[in-house]
DNA sequence: GCCGTTTTCGGCCCGACTGTTTTCAGTCG
């Protein structure tokens, strides 16, 4: 079966070829179509099989022409239009565009003049001076290309937010200590709390940018400076992480936050609204056209410093942008939380809300809403710390209850518990509860293995005595979608089962989820009142925002758990809340944002 | 090529930095 990625890639390449020919707008159309396909959760192939060209056309950014090309690719294995384009410039576009600074125009020249087709050709010609001699190229371009080859971004790999969050915070603290800096804020996909980020984006407010930029590019962990200007710089760190910075003046904070937080599509949508109203939106503010009155000159802005002047044209009057709230308001929208800015209906909802219509924006669960944690491993299985240590750490995090969920015996590598040992564990939990004297309640639970046939690794007689039963898949990832779905559905149909843990089994940057029909799982979970977990352990981040939204819409409740294996891991809960917010979840959707009694009653 | 509570035609976000160029194209955010 042809993957979405393969379809997206070919569409993206068509876009690049059209850009080489300087054709306007079409490249953007193909690029948008490629992005749409790439971000699709279901398979295009399956979608086409079910609904044909008509179904494809219903996707945003896909019209008749592109739908037919996708059809051609899925049924014949190639697209004539693409093959023709490729024949003219038969190069490895994916590899070449992966070099920072190389785009379609340069790639075209490199092929036409030097027959450069791939990275090998590129390196050879950069070294032997042929590239530097090309018209429009030069020594610097050639050396940048060589550097680009050396630093070649491990293609497509994104950083896991939880792994780099503290690195970003460190840089931010450093910038905050620079004289004249009043704000340094993590923006981009990190502010939107996406589980992975392509780079770190930082917004700084300062009257003068020079010192900030100098300090930024000379930080000890910087290995490469992509660009250094007065408002914008970009570097690469030892870790491979790219960091982009923008410095603006205080009056533009709102507009700059909005711009630099994104997402790009969200920005473009807001800018279109501004255009419709006869205004202009950029990272400096929302501006009104100069209104010329006969014989009178429009009052121009106060004498500008370099930063104030940037991005402005004479006479444009700033009407919003000092803060984000005011910006959205002026555009006729309710304020949209960063986690929602993904062009998944938030603009329409914000418009409705501002007009008093329904449904408006969700009241997202807040970052301090969690009262408990429902997945915790201890040294009874593969955790590092004792029940008491975990209880104390959870209490310090402000939690009122935790559920102990050690693995079960099938997971031998984790020393999983069998019926006998879990009963011994209950005695220890009882004693910890006595020691904690009501400061925190430790509940008896399990992360019970789902066996191949959908039965469970602990007998019902044990499960029935637990406060909350979590189940999860740790084996037979390769089952067919149908078998895997049947297996999981069978497990959650066991009346003792309360929560399906890390439901899709993905490990970011390591392995994709197993094949499972999540729509079916969600449908069944609704009938069995089973909760689905939002596992906040950074490389899991499971379920994803997309499925969270489906649960919210289906009325299926969720838990947010740290999946802590050590006392420090309770900090992960924050990422779980962020992920829940990305999925439009409210307090009422998250069972451990409720008091223990209410939570347990719902699961009964 | 896509898209539509002002349109099925005529728009399409907007700006910074770099290198190579006598005024800007290419690339990127
Ligand atoms: N208006 C506009 N804004 C853009 C454009 N490209 C990027 N931005 C804004 C929105 C982005 O969220 C922000 C940071 O850009 P990034 O490329 O770092 O994207 P982002 O952080 O959203 O995702 P990432 O995880 O880094 O891939 O800059 C653009 O073409 N137009
Ligand atoms: Mg980013
Ligand atoms: Mg960036
Ligand atoms: Zn597990």
XYZ file of C-alpha atoms (C1' of nucleotides) and ligand atoms in Angstrom:
667
model
C 0.000 0.000 0.000
C 1.279 3.461 -0.934
C 1.977 5.604 2.102
C 0.729 9.119 2.693
C 4.344 10.151 2.953
C 5.067 8.900 -0.550
C 2.080 10.750 -1.988
C 3.019 13.919 -0.118
C 6.563 13.682 -1.334
C 5.634 13.485 -4.983
C 3.223 16.439 -4.645
C 5.882 18.440 -2.870
C 8.337 17.678 -5.664
C 5.860 18.805 -8.307
C 5.607 22.067 -6.371
C 9.377 22.438 -6.374
C 9.601 21.782 -10.105
C 6.945 24.405 -10.785
C 8.848 26.841 -8.630
C 11.948 26.237 -10.737
C 9.923 27.450 -13.700
C 8.902 30.564 -11.807
C 5.241 29.671 -12.127
C 3.297 31.738 -9.605
C 0.889 30.296 -6.985
C 0.772 26.749 -8.261
C 3.811 25.722 -6.223
C 2.036 26.877 -3.075
C -1.028 24.870 -4.071
C 0.998 21.654 -4.427
C 2.914 22.328 -1.248
C -0.291 22.867 0.711
C -1.747 19.705 -0.763
C 1.393 17.810 0.247
C 1.159 19.115 3.795
C -2.482 18.134 3.971
C -1.733 14.580 2.880
C 1.271 14.269 5.167
C -0.718 15.339 8.228
C -3.665 13.087 7.463
C -4.336 10.450 10.108
C -6.078 7.960 7.848
C -4.430 6.502 4.799
C -5.029 8.354 1.495
C -4.941 5.015 -0.172
C -7.809 3.744 1.980
C -9.662 7.020 1.603
C -9.431 6.748 -2.163
C -10.532 3.120 -2.145
C -13.633 4.032 -0.195
C -14.642 7.267 -1.834
C -12.594 7.736 -4.986
C -11.620 11.117 -6.377
C -14.700 12.623 -4.776
C -13.484 11.773 -1.284
C -10.029 13.173 -2.025
C -11.513 16.433 -3.260
C -13.254 16.915 0.050
C -9.911 17.342 1.743
C -8.817 20.943 2.110
C -6.232 22.084 -0.462
C -7.116 19.154 -2.746
C -9.175 19.976 -5.833
C -10.037 18.177 -9.047
C -6.577 18.391 -10.617
C -4.579 17.199 -7.630
C -7.146 14.562 -6.694
C -6.811 13.069 -10.169
C -3.036 13.069 -9.868
C -3.250 11.260 -6.564
C -5.592 8.764 -8.169
C -3.099 8.231 -10.987
C -0.327 7.631 -8.479
C -2.352 5.210 -6.380
C -3.618 3.186 -9.319
C -0.680 3.327 -11.750
C 2.271 3.896 -9.467
C 3.359 7.107 -11.153
C 2.109 10.482 -12.368
C 2.816 11.429 -15.975
C 2.897 15.127 -15.157
C 5.519 14.485 -12.495
C 7.565 12.146 -14.667
C 7.766 14.814 -17.369
C 8.917 17.445 -14.910
C 11.413 15.063 -13.374
C 12.841 14.150 -16.771
C 13.890 17.753 -17.358
C 15.740 17.997 -14.058
C 16.288 14.463 -12.764
C 17.776 15.204 -9.346
C 17.415 13.980 -5.775
C 15.227 16.854 -4.646
C 14.705 15.565 -1.129
C 18.431 15.378 -0.409
C 19.347 18.628 -2.130
C 16.607 20.730 -0.532
C 17.711 19.264 2.788
C 20.796 21.456 2.551
C 20.207 24.749 4.315
C 20.117 27.560 1.757
C 19.480 25.340 -1.260
C 16.102 25.834 -2.869
C 14.548 25.030 -6.237
C 16.109 27.915 -8.149
C 19.655 27.127 -7.144
C 19.135 23.402 -7.618
C 17.959 24.080 -11.162
C 21.074 26.090 -12.016
C 23.323 23.491 -10.409
C 21.818 20.783 -12.577
C 21.702 22.762 -15.803
C 25.244 24.079 -15.507
C 27.046 21.298 -13.640
C 24.724 18.277 -13.904
C 24.591 18.084 -10.117
C 22.066 15.416 -9.190
C 22.788 14.450 -5.617
C 24.843 15.260 -2.542
C 27.928 13.525 -3.896
C 27.940 15.674 -7.054
C 27.232 18.686 -4.914
C 30.138 18.120 -2.585
C 32.578 17.431 -5.415
C 31.641 20.593 -7.315
C 31.681 22.731 -4.196
C 35.186 21.493 -3.405
C 36.655 21.847 -6.885
C 35.531 25.468 -7.179
C 33.063 24.986 -10.002
C 30.102 26.144 -7.952
C 31.882 29.291 -6.824
C 32.485 30.193 -10.470
C 28.850 29.995 -11.472
C 27.052 33.228 -12.176
C 24.940 34.167 -9.173
C 27.012 31.918 -6.940
C 30.326 32.643 -5.233
C 32.938 31.513 -2.713
C 30.609 32.053 0.211
C 27.779 30.096 -1.369
C 30.115 27.174 -2.060
C 31.480 27.102 1.473
C 27.963 27.387 2.896
C 26.997 24.372 0.828
C 29.925 22.372 2.187
C 29.013 23.372 5.707
C 25.430 22.440 4.957
C 26.490 18.979 3.835
C 28.499 18.519 7.003
C 25.682 19.687 9.276
C 23.010 17.956 7.261
C 19.993 17.939 9.470
C 19.224 14.384 10.421
C 16.465 14.478 7.900
C 13.044 15.138 9.300
C 13.907 14.225 12.871
C 12.043 16.391 15.294
C 12.981 16.927 18.916
C 10.772 15.636 21.679
C 9.506 18.620 23.642
C 10.089 17.040 27.022
C 13.711 16.332 26.124
C 14.639 19.881 25.167
C 12.311 21.959 27.301
C 14.893 22.614 29.985
C 17.589 23.466 27.406
C 15.273 26.104 25.999
C 14.502 27.423 29.470
C 18.216 27.768 30.116
C 18.732 29.896 27.026
C 15.718 31.986 27.947
C 17.055 32.630 31.440
C 20.365 33.638 29.955
C 18.707 36.089 27.577
C 16.570 37.539 30.349
C 19.710 38.493 32.213
C 20.957 40.622 29.320
C 20.764 44.338 30.025
C 17.736 45.944 28.453
C 15.860 42.700 27.928
C 12.380 42.844 29.473
C 10.893 39.654 28.022
C 12.251 36.372 26.695
C 9.544 33.889 25.785
C 9.518 30.427 24.268
C 7.257 30.551 21.213
C 6.691 28.499 18.046
C 5.575 24.892 18.367
C 6.935 24.751 21.940
C 4.481 27.420 23.058
C 1.763 25.554 21.228
C 2.839 22.528 23.319
C 3.251 20.192 20.395
C 4.842 16.930 21.540
C 7.700 17.369 19.092
C 9.326 20.523 17.810
C 11.349 21.155 14.675
C 13.329 23.901 16.342
C 13.187 26.270 19.309
C 11.791 29.740 18.717
C 12.419 32.541 21.164
C 10.918 36.013 21.280
C 12.781 38.780 23.067
C 11.643 42.282 23.888
C 14.445 44.814 24.197
C 15.031 48.416 23.281
C 18.288 47.537 21.559
C 18.947 44.258 19.864
C 22.677 44.314 19.173
C 23.835 43.060 22.567
C 21.157 40.390 22.652
C 22.135 39.072 19.247
C 25.831 39.053 20.071
C 25.268 37.097 23.243
C 22.844 34.762 21.504
C 25.183 33.735 18.682
C 28.163 33.353 20.976
C 26.548 31.035 23.502
C 28.877 28.124 24.261
C 26.575 25.472 22.814
C 26.300 27.211 19.415
C 28.092 25.345 16.630
C 26.756 27.204 13.636
C 25.274 30.614 12.913
C 22.782 30.546 10.051
C 21.942 34.220 10.182
C 22.528 37.203 12.397
C 20.608 40.413 11.919
C 19.220 43.207 14.029
C 15.754 41.717 14.500
C 16.315 38.061 13.747
C 19.053 35.457 14.184
C 19.301 31.735 13.861
C 21.795 29.222 15.216
C 22.380 25.524 15.568
C 23.362 23.994 18.907
C 25.672 21.061 19.606
C 22.615 18.917 20.202
C 21.544 19.600 16.613
C 18.668 21.775 17.770
C 18.170 24.927 15.724
C 17.196 28.028 17.680
C 15.547 31.053 16.071
C 15.310 34.358 17.867
C 13.424 37.543 17.136
C 13.862 40.807 18.988
C 11.114 43.415 18.894
C 10.137 46.494 20.848
C 7.532 46.415 23.591
C 4.780 47.958 21.498
C 4.928 44.989 19.126
C 4.974 42.246 21.756
C 1.449 41.042 21.048
C 1.816 40.965 17.294
C 5.247 39.366 17.507
C 4.047 36.731 19.968
C 1.204 35.989 17.632
C 3.423 35.791 14.578
C 6.161 33.733 16.173
C 3.808 31.350 17.960
C 2.098 30.367 14.748
C 1.136 28.023 13.452
C 1.963 29.317 10.014
C -1.472 28.422 8.675
C -3.107 30.138 11.626
C -1.045 33.259 10.922
C -1.995 33.272 7.285
C -5.664 32.935 8.178
C -5.472 35.899 10.563
C -3.670 37.958 7.945
C -6.426 37.204 5.467
C -9.026 38.428 7.941
C -7.028 41.630 8.325
C -6.877 42.070 4.552
C -10.644 41.637 4.285
C -11.085 44.431 6.751
C -8.738 46.617 4.744
C -5.883 46.239 7.206
C -2.464 44.639 7.271
C -1.127 42.243 9.889
C 2.553 41.473 10.380
C 4.817 40.698 13.308
C 4.915 44.352 14.342
C 1.235 45.036 14.579
C -2.128 45.379 12.947
C -2.118 48.404 10.679
C -4.655 50.614 9.024
C -3.958 52.174 5.659
C -3.143 55.853 5.658
C -6.306 57.893 5.316
C -5.459 60.830 3.126
C -7.527 63.898 3.647
C -7.412 66.559 0.969
C -4.564 68.920 1.515
C -3.633 67.356 4.821
C -0.663 65.161 5.497
C -1.262 62.193 7.750
C 0.617 62.449 10.996
C 3.550 60.150 10.793
C 4.804 57.926 13.559
C 7.205 59.213 16.212
C 10.880 59.312 15.196
C 11.793 55.662 15.016
C 14.675 53.729 16.427
C 15.820 50.956 14.128
C 13.531 48.443 15.765
C 10.509 50.716 15.737
C 10.981 51.585 12.115
C 11.291 48.040 10.924
C 8.380 46.661 8.982
C 6.510 49.919 8.865
C 5.556 52.105 6.020
C 4.923 55.799 6.262
C 1.492 56.646 7.482
C 0.298 53.156 8.379
C -1.441 53.520 11.705
C -1.065 50.784 14.280
C -4.458 49.761 15.627
C -3.551 46.643 17.635
C -0.600 44.427 18.526
C 0.626 45.529 21.927
C -0.941 42.423 23.380
C -2.389 39.299 21.808
C -5.841 39.639 23.358
C -6.316 43.062 21.802
C -5.139 41.773 18.450
C -7.677 38.949 18.319
C -10.389 41.272 19.569
C -9.723 43.834 16.865
C -9.943 41.069 14.272
C -13.380 40.199 15.628
C -12.257 37.022 17.373
C -12.181 35.746 20.936
C -8.709 35.074 22.271
C -7.359 31.751 21.025
C -5.030 29.783 23.294
C -1.691 28.846 21.655
C -2.454 25.117 21.849
C -5.455 25.627 19.566
C -3.687 27.557 16.823
C -3.425 24.720 14.323
C -6.138 25.625 11.829
C -8.431 22.890 13.008
C -11.492 25.058 13.377
C -10.286 27.453 16.059
C -10.776 30.589 13.967
C -14.373 29.743 13.184
C -15.032 28.868 16.836
C -13.441 32.115 18.015
C -15.554 34.057 15.541
C -18.713 32.351 16.748
C -17.797 32.948 20.348
C -17.142 36.640 19.728
C -20.575 36.848 18.141
C -22.256 35.018 21.003
C -22.952 31.950 18.881
C -22.336 28.279 19.611
C -20.225 26.262 19.709
C -17.495 28.650 20.762
C -13.982 27.836 21.914
C -13.556 25.170 24.599
C -12.671 26.138 28.146
C -9.402 24.249 28.124
C -8.249 22.292 31.133
C -5.758 24.430 33.043
C -2.185 23.466 33.829
C -2.840 23.228 37.559
C -6.068 21.253 37.268
C -4.780 17.747 37.923
C -5.649 16.255 41.290
C -4.148 12.854 40.755
C -1.854 10.757 38.610
C -3.116 7.445 37.282
C -0.036 5.701 35.986
C 3.008 5.229 38.180
C 5.616 2.486 38.241
C 7.593 1.736 41.395
C 10.499 -0.499 42.310
C 8.005 -3.337 42.533
C 8.498 -3.554 38.753
C 10.685 -1.316 36.579
C 10.378 1.943 38.514
C 13.373 3.446 40.299
C 11.707 4.433 43.549
C 9.555 2.985 46.294
C 5.847 3.556 46.730
C 6.568 5.866 49.662
C 9.101 7.907 47.704
C 6.692 8.260 44.792
C 3.875 9.247 47.153
C 5.975 11.933 48.764
C 7.097 13.304 45.396
C 3.526 13.344 44.123
C 2.407 15.166 47.231
C 5.157 17.731 46.677
C 3.737 18.246 43.171
C 0.398 19.106 44.755
C -1.395 15.888 43.857
C -4.115 14.470 46.100
C -4.021 10.907 44.890
C -1.887 8.521 42.854
C -2.560 5.130 41.386
C 0.225 2.573 41.601
C 0.349 0.718 38.295
C 3.257 -1.671 38.186
C 3.641 -3.992 35.248
C 2.386 -7.570 35.323
C 4.188 -10.871 35.002
C 4.193 -11.285 31.227
C 6.583 -8.353 31.045
C 9.364 -10.364 32.594
C 12.065 -7.765 31.896
C 10.278 -5.383 34.245
C 9.810 -8.021 36.971
C 6.088 -7.683 36.452
C 3.781 -8.672 39.273
C 1.733 -11.844 39.453
C -1.354 -12.354 41.603
C 0.703 -13.256 44.655
C 3.092 -10.306 44.521
C 0.429 -7.726 43.786
C -1.367 -8.809 46.954
C 1.850 -8.276 48.857
C 2.062 -4.835 47.277
C -1.361 -3.947 48.651
C -0.042 -4.363 52.177
C 2.762 -1.927 51.456
C 0.317 0.550 49.929
C -1.825 0.318 53.066
C 1.184 1.080 55.206
C 2.266 4.016 53.003
C -1.231 5.433 53.281
C -0.920 5.254 57.062
C 2.451 6.997 56.926
C 1.188 9.779 54.658
C -1.691 10.386 57.104
C -4.179 11.575 54.481
C -1.818 14.056 52.840
C -2.085 11.975 49.701
C -4.082 8.880 48.917
C -2.282 5.968 47.301
C -4.634 3.821 45.228
C -4.180 0.214 44.179
C -3.894 -0.313 40.484
C -2.075 -2.147 37.743
C -0.698 -1.724 34.278
C -2.003 -5.114 33.340
C -0.681 -6.635 30.150
C -3.121 -7.342 27.366
C -2.276 -10.808 26.104
C -2.290 -11.727 22.446
C -5.901 -12.827 22.427
C -7.194 -9.825 24.353
C -7.415 -11.545 27.720
C -5.512 -10.098 30.647
C -2.378 -11.002 32.568
C -4.107 -10.957 35.974
C -7.189 -12.967 37.016
C -10.544 -11.215 37.416
C -10.463 -12.095 41.107
C -7.509 -9.735 41.518
C -8.716 -7.062 39.102
C -12.002 -6.803 40.960
C -10.185 -5.838 44.146
C -8.178 -2.998 42.610
C -9.260 0.642 42.841
C -8.551 1.301 39.165
C -7.448 -1.128 36.454
C -5.242 0.030 33.608
C -4.440 -2.238 30.681
C -1.998 -1.911 27.852
C -0.309 -3.609 24.918
C 3.409 -4.430 25.167
C 3.690 -7.309 22.718
C 2.615 -8.528 19.283
C 2.790 -5.069 17.732
C 2.740 -6.616 14.278
C -0.805 -7.992 14.391
C -3.043 -6.887 11.556
C -5.145 -3.819 12.183
C -8.214 -5.982 12.507
C -6.629 -8.436 14.930
C -5.079 -5.698 17.036
C -8.369 -3.833 17.229
C -10.260 -6.976 18.196
C -7.631 -7.728 20.824
C -7.830 -4.281 22.427
C -11.598 -4.115 22.205
C -11.840 -7.454 23.960
C -9.574 -6.195 26.718
C -11.556 -3.048 27.419
C -14.787 -5.022 27.357
C -13.644 -6.808 30.490
C -15.915 -5.166 33.068
C -13.033 -4.667 35.511
C -11.012 -2.588 33.088
C -11.127 1.178 33.639
C -8.371 2.778 31.557
C -6.626 1.865 28.330
C -3.028 2.970 28.835
C -0.823 4.443 26.082
C -3.478 3.293 23.614
C -1.536 3.470 20.340
C 1.849 2.271 21.574
C 3.933 4.752 19.632
C 7.422 5.764 20.767
C 8.356 9.059 19.159
C 11.439 8.859 16.937
C 11.671 5.120 17.680
C 8.674 3.263 16.404
C 5.249 4.124 15.058
C 2.094 2.959 16.761
C 0.857 -0.513 16.021
C -1.967 -0.774 13.533
C -5.242 -0.220 15.331
C -8.612 1.215 14.400
C -8.818 3.970 16.986
C -12.244 5.096 15.817
C -13.526 1.660 16.730
C -11.685 1.648 20.054
C -13.159 5.051 20.895
C -16.631 3.880 19.907
C -16.378 0.832 22.153
C -14.810 2.833 24.990
C -17.904 5.012 24.959
C -20.155 2.008 25.475
C -17.969 0.491 28.195
C -17.193 3.858 29.863
C -13.527 3.056 29.585
C -11.164 6.011 29.798
C -8.336 6.423 27.315
C -5.020 7.550 28.673
C -3.039 10.583 27.650
C 0.381 9.243 28.561
C 2.549 12.293 29.217
C 5.867 10.455 29.165
C 7.587 12.593 26.510
C 8.417 9.907 23.963
C 4.982 8.387 24.308
C 2.648 11.388 24.231
C -0.040 8.808 23.627
C -2.825 9.370 22.589
C -2.119 12.211 20.183
C -4.031 15.496 20.067
C -6.027 14.275 17.140
C -7.431 11.279 19.014
C -7.957 13.404 22.113
C -10.215 15.615 20.057
C -12.078 12.576 18.810
C -12.575 11.411 22.403
C -13.814 14.843 23.428
C -16.320 14.803 20.584
C -17.395 11.227 21.323
C -17.803 11.897 25.037
C -15.080 9.419 25.935
C -13.237 10.461 29.099
C -9.465 10.491 29.401
C -6.804 10.361 32.089
C -3.577 12.329 32.002
C -0.727 10.301 33.487
C 2.965 10.833 33.943
C 3.835 7.155 33.452
C 6.438 8.026 36.086
C 9.266 5.567 36.608
C 11.048 7.913 39.024
C 10.177 10.761 41.367
C 11.324 13.413 38.907
C 8.886 12.217 36.267
C 5.835 13.869 37.771
C 7.030 16.968 35.925
C 5.848 15.249 32.735
C 2.238 15.855 33.730
C 2.557 19.361 32.373
C 3.206 18.013 28.869
C 0.175 15.787 29.261
C -2.022 18.755 30.067
C -0.497 20.581 27.102
C -1.305 17.669 24.836
C -4.849 17.512 26.217
C -5.245 21.204 25.451
C -3.999 20.592 21.919
C -6.921 18.176 21.657
C -9.434 20.765 22.905
C -9.967 18.913 26.197
C -11.763 20.550 29.090
C -11.696 19.713 32.774
C -14.820 17.637 32.395
C -13.039 15.388 29.877
C -10.150 14.482 32.174
C -10.999 12.136 35.026
C -7.953 12.880 37.160
C -8.803 16.558 37.123
C -11.683 15.485 39.340
C -11.700 14.568 43.029
C -10.882 10.919 43.697
C -14.453 9.962 44.599
C -15.950 11.402 41.449
C -13.211 9.825 39.366
C -13.788 6.366 40.851
C -17.540 6.675 40.564
C -17.284 7.399 36.874
C -15.130 4.325 36.306
C -17.436 1.964 38.198
C -4.149 24.908 -8.528
C -7.480 26.151 -4.920
C -11.295 28.603 -3.227
C -15.915 31.361 -2.186
C -22.112 34.790 3.774
C -19.414 40.669 -0.639
C -16.802 36.326 -5.817
C -17.172 30.248 -10.219
C -13.093 34.769 -11.602
C -9.500 36.896 -9.570
C -7.381 36.954 -5.873
C -3.508 34.237 -3.295
C 0.582 36.626 4.046
C 4.304 39.291 4.794
C 8.904 40.359 6.193
C 14.282 39.410 7.512
C 18.823 37.967 6.157
C 22.396 36.654 2.811
C 25.229 36.857 -1.146
C 25.884 38.746 -5.163
C 24.118 41.908 -7.209
C 24.310 47.852 -8.974
C 18.950 47.085 -7.214
C 17.406 42.236 -5.820
C 16.483 37.159 -6.034
C 16.480 33.277 -3.269
C 15.544 31.156 0.886
C 13.629 30.940 5.141
C 10.639 32.067 9.261
N 3.140 34.607 8.514
C 4.017 33.616 8.459
N 4.494 33.123 9.602
C 5.362 32.106 9.535
C 5.798 31.542 8.326
N 6.663 30.547 8.597
C 6.753 30.511 9.928
N 5.982 31.440 10.511
C 5.801 31.698 11.939
C 4.782 30.742 12.490
C 5.612 29.674 13.104
O 4.947 29.000 14.140
C 6.774 30.459 13.617
C 8.012 29.638 13.836
O 8.339 28.978 12.637
P 8.840 27.482 12.631
O 9.260 27.155 11.256
O 9.839 27.299 13.704
O 7.515 26.631 12.870
P 6.899 26.013 14.189
O 7.651 26.419 15.404
O 5.453 26.335 14.164
O 7.019 24.449 13.953
P 8.332 23.547 14.110
O 8.044 22.621 15.228
O 9.479 24.443 14.406
O 8.470 22.820 12.843
O 7.001 31.457 12.628
C 5.270 32.077 7.127
O 5.574 31.617 6.012
N 4.390 33.116 7.248
Mg 9.688 26.215 15.482
Mg 11.770 28.429 13.754
Zn 3.363 0.444 29.441
